[in-house]
Amino acid sequence: MTHDHHDDRPQLTPAQAEAALSPPPGRNGGDLVVETLQGLGATTVFGLPGQHALGMFDALRRSSLSYVGLRVENNAGFAADAYGRITGEVAPLLLSTGPGALTSLAALQEAAAASAPVLAISSQIPTAGLGGGRHGYLHELRDQKASFRDIVKSVHTVRTASQIPSAIAAAWESALTAPHGPVWVEIPQDVLLAETILPVVTAMDATPRELYPRPELTVAAAHLLSKAERPAIIAGGGVVRSDASGKLRALAEKLNAPVVTTFGGKGAFPWEHPLSLRSWLEDRHTTDFLESADVLLVVGSGLGELSSNYHTFAPRGRVIQIEADAGKLESNHPALGIHSDAREALSDLLEAVEDREDATAAERVRTVLEKVRARIDAQDLTLEQQVLASVREALPDTAPSFWDMTILAYWAWSAFDARHPNTMHSAQGAGGLGYGFPAAIGAAAADPTRPVLAVSGDGGAMYSIAELATARQYGLPVTWLIVDDGGYGILREYMTGAFGEATGTELSRPDFVALAESFGVPAVRTTPESLTEDLAKALAAPGPSVVVLPALLRMFEPTHL
C-alpha cells in the first residue's frame, strides 16, 4: 500500500510557487527568523536590540510583526512571560549576545516556573567563534547555551541559514507542548547578516503534542473519587494554563468536593462558590482540612513550598495527582500520578466518575472559612484588608492584574478574589523582584482594549522604573500601584522576626509621583481612604498611570512555624 504524505500539506498557489523560484533580493538570515515567526502565527515580539542581533532587528522593518521594545532584557522577558500567560500563545523574545542574553535569565526562570511559553531568540558571536575557542569576540561566552540549559525546556543552536526555520519551529512546538515553558534559540551574527537566496518561508507546522491521560489511571482515579467519603481538590496553575476551570467546576459539583486553589491557580474556581475553600493555603485550618480528606485530587500543581504550607502538609488519605510536568509527579507526596494536561484529564474524569451525594460539604467549607476569618480578625490587620478590598473594588472584573513580590501581593495570594480565570498573575513561580510592571506591559500589548493593573512595593518598583518610558512610548493602558513603605518590607519583617533587627532592608527612594511625571506618565499620591477612587480613576483613563500609596503593611501570622 502506498500513501501520499503530502495530501494534508498546504499547497502553494502558482504565485507562491513563482515567488519561491525567484525570492526578493536583499533578504538575510534575520528575514528567515521573522518570516518563520509569521508563518507560525506570531503577531507581537518583545526584545531589545544589540550589535550581534541587528540583522534580526532590521528584518522586523520588512515584516508585519508588531515590536514592543523594553529598556532592560529581564523586563522584556517578564513582558513576554505575561503575553504568553494571557494569550496562551508563544511570545517571541529577541535578544542580543552575552550580557543581553544573560540579563534575561531571571525572567526565563519565572517563565519556566509558571509555565509561560516564551520563545527566546538570541544572537551569537560569529560562527567561527563557536565552540569555546576563546577568540575574544565582543560578548563572547565559552558556551552561551550552557547558561540557559538548566532553565529552559529546550535549547536550539543554529549554524546555517537553512537551519533557522526548522530550529524555530522545533522550539515553538516545545514551548507549547504541555507544560508550556520557555525555550532558547541562538543564531550567530554572521548567519543573521548573510544574504540568503532561500525562498520566503510560508506556512510552518509546529503543532504541539497533546498530552492525554492513560485510560487505566482515569478508571482507578474515578473509582477512588466516586467512593470517597471526604474528597477534596487542590487546583493549581495547570488548570488555568489549560483553560480547564469549567471542567474543574463541573467535576467538583458532581463529586460535591471542596476546592482550594493554589496561588498560581487563582481564579480556577469561583471564589463565592459553596464548595470554594478559596486560597488560604498558608493557614493551618485549611491544611488540617486537606489532610483529613480520604481522597485528595491535586490537579495542575506539584504541591511545592507555597502550596503545601511550607512543606508542613502531610496528607493522610489517598492522593491523586494530575500534572503535565512528569518530573513533578509524586515529587513531594506518594500519589496515583497521572501524567496529563489538566484539561484532558479532568474531561475524562468527568465522564468516568459517579455522582456523589454529600449534604455536609458546603457546611464543612463554611466552618473552615469561619475559622480562617476568626484567626485573621484576631490580629488587628484592618488596614491591610481595607487596602486589598479597595483594589478589588477599583479593578474591573475582567482586567488582568500582575503582582510583584510585595506584602500586598502575599495578602492577595490568599485573600484576593480573582473573579475570572487567567486574570491574576504574580512572580511566585521563581520569586524574583521586578515582575509586576513589565509583565503588565506585556499583557497590555496582548490586549490594549482593557486596563491592566501592576502592583509593586517601592523596592520592587525600582527594578522597573525604566519601563515607564516603554509604557509611555506605546501608550499602553497600564496602571501601576506602588505601595511605598520605605524598604524591602517583607524582608524587614522576616529579619526582625528571626534576628530581632533588620539589616540592608531600608531604602532611599525617589518621589515616585514626580519621577513618573518626568516620563510623561500621570501620577497621584493616594491614601488608604481615597485608594478606591484614585485607582478606579487611573484605570479608567487611557494610557499609563501611577498611583503611589505610602503605607506600612504587615503580614498575617504564619501557621507553619
mmCIF file of N, CA and C in Angstrom, residues 336-383:
data_model
loop_
_atom_site.group_PDB
_atom_site.id
_atom_site.type_symbol
_atom_site.label_atom_id
_atom_site.label_comp_id
_atom_site.label_asym_id
_atom_site.label_seq_id
_atom_site.Cartn_x
_atom_site.Cartn_y
_atom_site.Cartn_z
ATOM 1 N N LEU A 336 -1.270 8.488 43.179
ATOM 2 C CA LEU A 336 -1.607 7.910 41.887
ATOM 3 C C LEU A 336 -1.319 9.022 40.888
ATOM 4 N N GLY A 337 -0.171 8.960 40.238
ATOM 5 C CA GLY A 337 0.285 10.056 39.385
ATOM 6 C C GLY A 337 -0.215 9.887 37.963
ATOM 7 N N ILE A 338 -0.861 10.919 37.458
ATOM 8 C CA ILE A 338 -1.407 10.891 36.099
ATOM 9 C C ILE A 338 -0.702 11.968 35.280
ATOM 10 N N HIS A 339 0.143 11.539 34.349
ATOM 11 C CA HIS A 339 0.895 12.479 33.528
ATOM 12 C C HIS A 339 -0.001 12.932 32.388
ATOM 13 N N SER A 340 -0.552 14.137 32.517
ATOM 14 C CA SER A 340 -1.528 14.602 31.538
ATOM 15 C C SER A 340 -1.730 16.101 31.642
ATOM 16 N N ASP A 341 -2.154 16.688 30.538
ATOM 17 C CA ASP A 341 -2.679 18.045 30.553
ATOM 18 C C ASP A 341 -3.920 18.070 31.447
ATOM 19 N N ALA A 342 -4.075 19.102 32.250
ATOM 20 C CA ALA A 342 -5.178 19.153 33.220
ATOM 21 C C ALA A 342 -6.540 19.063 32.531
ATOM 22 N N ARG A 343 -6.691 19.764 31.424
ATOM 23 C CA ARG A 343 -7.987 19.795 30.745
ATOM 24 C C ARG A 343 -8.393 18.403 30.248
ATOM 25 N N GLU A 344 -7.444 17.694 29.646
ATOM 26 C CA GLU A 344 -7.752 16.357 29.116
ATOM 27 C C GLU A 344 -8.101 15.398 30.247
ATOM 28 N N ALA A 345 -7.337 15.453 31.338
ATOM 29 C CA ALA A 345 -7.572 14.529 32.455
ATOM 30 C C ALA A 345 -8.898 14.824 33.152
ATOM 31 N N LEU A 346 -9.197 16.105 33.370
ATOM 32 C CA LEU A 346 -10.464 16.470 34.011
ATOM 33 C C LEU A 346 -11.654 16.080 33.130
ATOM 34 N N SER A 347 -11.496 16.249 31.836
ATOM 35 C CA SER A 347 -12.553 15.893 30.895
ATOM 36 C C SER A 347 -12.864 14.389 30.977
ATOM 37 N N ASP A 348 -11.805 13.561 31.007
ATOM 38 C CA ASP A 348 -12.005 12.109 31.103
ATOM 39 C C ASP A 348 -12.589 11.710 32.452
ATOM 40 N N LEU A 349 -12.097 12.356 33.525
ATOM 41 C CA LEU A 349 -12.617 12.046 34.862
ATOM 42 C C LEU A 349 -14.093 12.402 34.981
ATOM 43 N N LEU A 350 -14.458 13.519 34.391
ATOM 44 C CA LEU A 350 -15.841 13.993 34.457
ATOM 45 C C LEU A 350 -16.805 12.948 33.875
ATOM 46 N N GLU A 351 -16.372 12.274 32.819
ATOM 47 C CA GLU A 351 -17.200 11.231 32.219
ATOM 48 C C GLU A 351 -17.192 9.955 33.042
ATOM 49 N N ALA A 352 -16.086 9.718 33.761
ATOM 50 C CA ALA A 352 -15.916 8.416 34.430
ATOM 51 C C ALA A 352 -16.431 8.379 35.867
ATOM 52 N N VAL A 353 -16.501 9.510 36.566
ATOM 53 C CA VAL A 353 -16.921 9.469 37.982
ATOM 54 C C VAL A 353 -18.438 9.351 38.087
ATOM 55 N N GLU A 354 -18.873 8.815 39.214
ATOM 56 C CA GLU A 354 -20.304 8.745 39.506
ATOM 57 C C GLU A 354 -20.697 9.962 40.343
ATOM 58 N N ASP A 355 -21.979 10.363 40.242
ATOM 59 C CA ASP A 355 -22.482 11.443 41.089
ATOM 60 C C ASP A 355 -22.323 11.044 42.552
ATOM 61 N N ARG A 356 -21.883 11.983 43.371
ATOM 62 C CA ARG A 356 -21.654 11.681 44.774
ATOM 63 C C ARG A 356 -22.455 12.648 45.634
ATOM 64 N N GLU A 357 -23.366 12.121 46.409
ATOM 65 C CA GLU A 357 -24.188 12.968 47.282
ATOM 66 C C GLU A 357 -23.416 13.283 48.563
ATOM 67 N N ASP A 358 -23.494 14.518 49.020
ATOM 68 C CA ASP A 358 -22.845 14.895 50.286
ATOM 69 C C ASP A 358 -23.480 16.195 50.777
ATOM 70 N N ALA A 359 -24.393 16.059 51.708
ATOM 71 C CA ALA A 359 -25.132 17.229 52.208
ATOM 72 C C ALA A 359 -24.280 18.088 53.139
ATOM 73 N N THR A 360 -23.140 17.555 53.586
ATOM 74 C CA THR A 360 -22.341 18.270 54.594
ATOM 75 C C THR A 360 -21.209 19.093 53.991
ATOM 76 N N ALA A 361 -20.905 18.904 52.690
ATOM 77 C CA ALA A 361 -19.696 19.509 52.102
ATOM 78 C C ALA A 361 -19.680 21.029 52.242
ATOM 79 N N ALA A 362 -20.772 21.681 51.834
ATOM 80 C CA ALA A 362 -20.807 23.156 51.878
ATOM 81 C C ALA A 362 -20.686 23.663 53.305
ATOM 82 N N GLU A 363 -21.293 22.938 54.248
ATOM 83 C CA GLU A 363 -21.226 23.351 55.653
ATOM 84 C C GLU A 363 -19.798 23.210 56.195
ATOM 85 N N ARG A 364 -19.118 22.134 55.797
ATOM 86 C CA ARG A 364 -17.723 21.938 56.248
ATOM 87 C C ARG A 364 -16.821 23.035 55.680
ATOM 88 N N VAL A 365 -17.084 23.443 54.446
ATOM 89 C CA VAL A 365 -16.327 24.547 53.843
ATOM 90 C C VAL A 365 -16.553 25.841 54.624
ATOM 91 N N ARG A 366 -17.824 26.101 54.942
ATOM 92 C CA ARG A 366 -18.166 27.326 55.686
ATOM 93 C C ARG A 366 -17.459 27.353 57.036
ATOM 94 N N THR A 367 -17.402 26.223 57.694
ATOM 95 C CA THR A 367 -16.757 26.123 59.019
ATOM 96 C C THR A 367 -15.270 26.481 58.925
ATOM 97 N N VAL A 368 -14.589 25.928 57.914
ATOM 98 C CA VAL A 368 -13.159 26.226 57.747
ATOM 99 C C VAL A 368 -12.957 27.722 57.486
ATOM 100 N N LEU A 369 -13.752 28.291 56.595
ATOM 101 C CA LEU A 369 -13.596 29.713 56.267
ATOM 102 C C LEU A 369 -13.886 30.603 57.468
ATOM 103 N N GLU A 370 -14.830 30.197 58.311
ATOM 104 C CA GLU A 370 -15.116 30.967 59.532
ATOM 105 C C GLU A 370 -13.923 30.923 60.490
ATOM 106 N N LYS A 371 -13.291 29.771 60.589
ATOM 107 C CA LYS A 371 -12.097 29.651 61.451
ATOM 108 C C LYS A 371 -10.947 30.516 60.921
ATOM 109 N N VAL A 372 -10.766 30.502 59.613
ATOM 110 C CA VAL A 372 -9.726 31.338 58.997
ATOM 111 C C VAL A 372 -10.012 32.814 59.277
ATOM 112 N N ARG A 373 -11.266 33.212 59.059
ATOM 113 C CA ARG A 373 -11.674 34.596 59.272
ATOM 114 C C ARG A 373 -11.419 35.022 60.719
ATOM 115 N N ALA A 374 -11.781 34.153 61.675
ATOM 116 C CA ALA A 374 -11.580 34.472 63.094
ATOM 117 C C ALA A 374 -10.089 34.627 63.412
ATOM 118 N N ARG A 375 -9.274 33.783 62.800
ATOM 119 C CA ARG A 375 -7.827 33.855 63.041
ATOM 120 C C ARG A 375 -7.261 35.179 62.547
ATOM 121 N N ILE A 376 -7.650 35.591 61.353
ATOM 122 C CA ILE A 376 -7.153 36.854 60.790
ATOM 123 C C ILE A 376 -7.698 38.047 61.587
ATOM 124 N N ASP A 377 -8.973 37.989 61.932
ATOM 125 C CA ASP A 377 -9.599 39.111 62.654
ATOM 126 C C ASP A 377 -8.964 39.350 64.020
ATOM 127 N N ALA A 378 -8.369 38.323 64.596
ATOM 128 C CA ALA A 378 -7.760 38.457 65.923
ATOM 129 C C ALA A 378 -6.405 39.170 65.873
ATOM 130 N N GLN A 379 -5.941 39.542 64.667
ATOM 131 C CA GLN A 379 -4.565 40.055 64.533
ATOM 132 C C GLN A 379 -4.474 41.557 64.254
ATOM 133 N N ASP A 380 -5.584 42.281 64.311
ATOM 134 C CA ASP A 380 -5.564 43.732 64.131
ATOM 135 C C ASP A 380 -4.905 44.128 62.796
ATOM 136 N N LEU A 381 -5.465 43.596 61.697
ATOM 137 C CA LEU A 381 -4.916 43.856 60.368
ATOM 138 C C LEU A 381 -5.969 44.516 59.475
ATOM 139 N N THR A 382 -6.648 45.501 60.037
ATOM 140 C CA THR A 382 -7.739 46.174 59.312
ATOM 141 C C THR A 382 -7.224 46.923 58.096
ATOM 142 N N LEU A 383 -6.094 47.617 58.227
ATOM 143 C CA LEU A 383 -5.549 48.412 57.129
ATOM 144 C C LEU A 383 -5.271 47.527 55.912
#
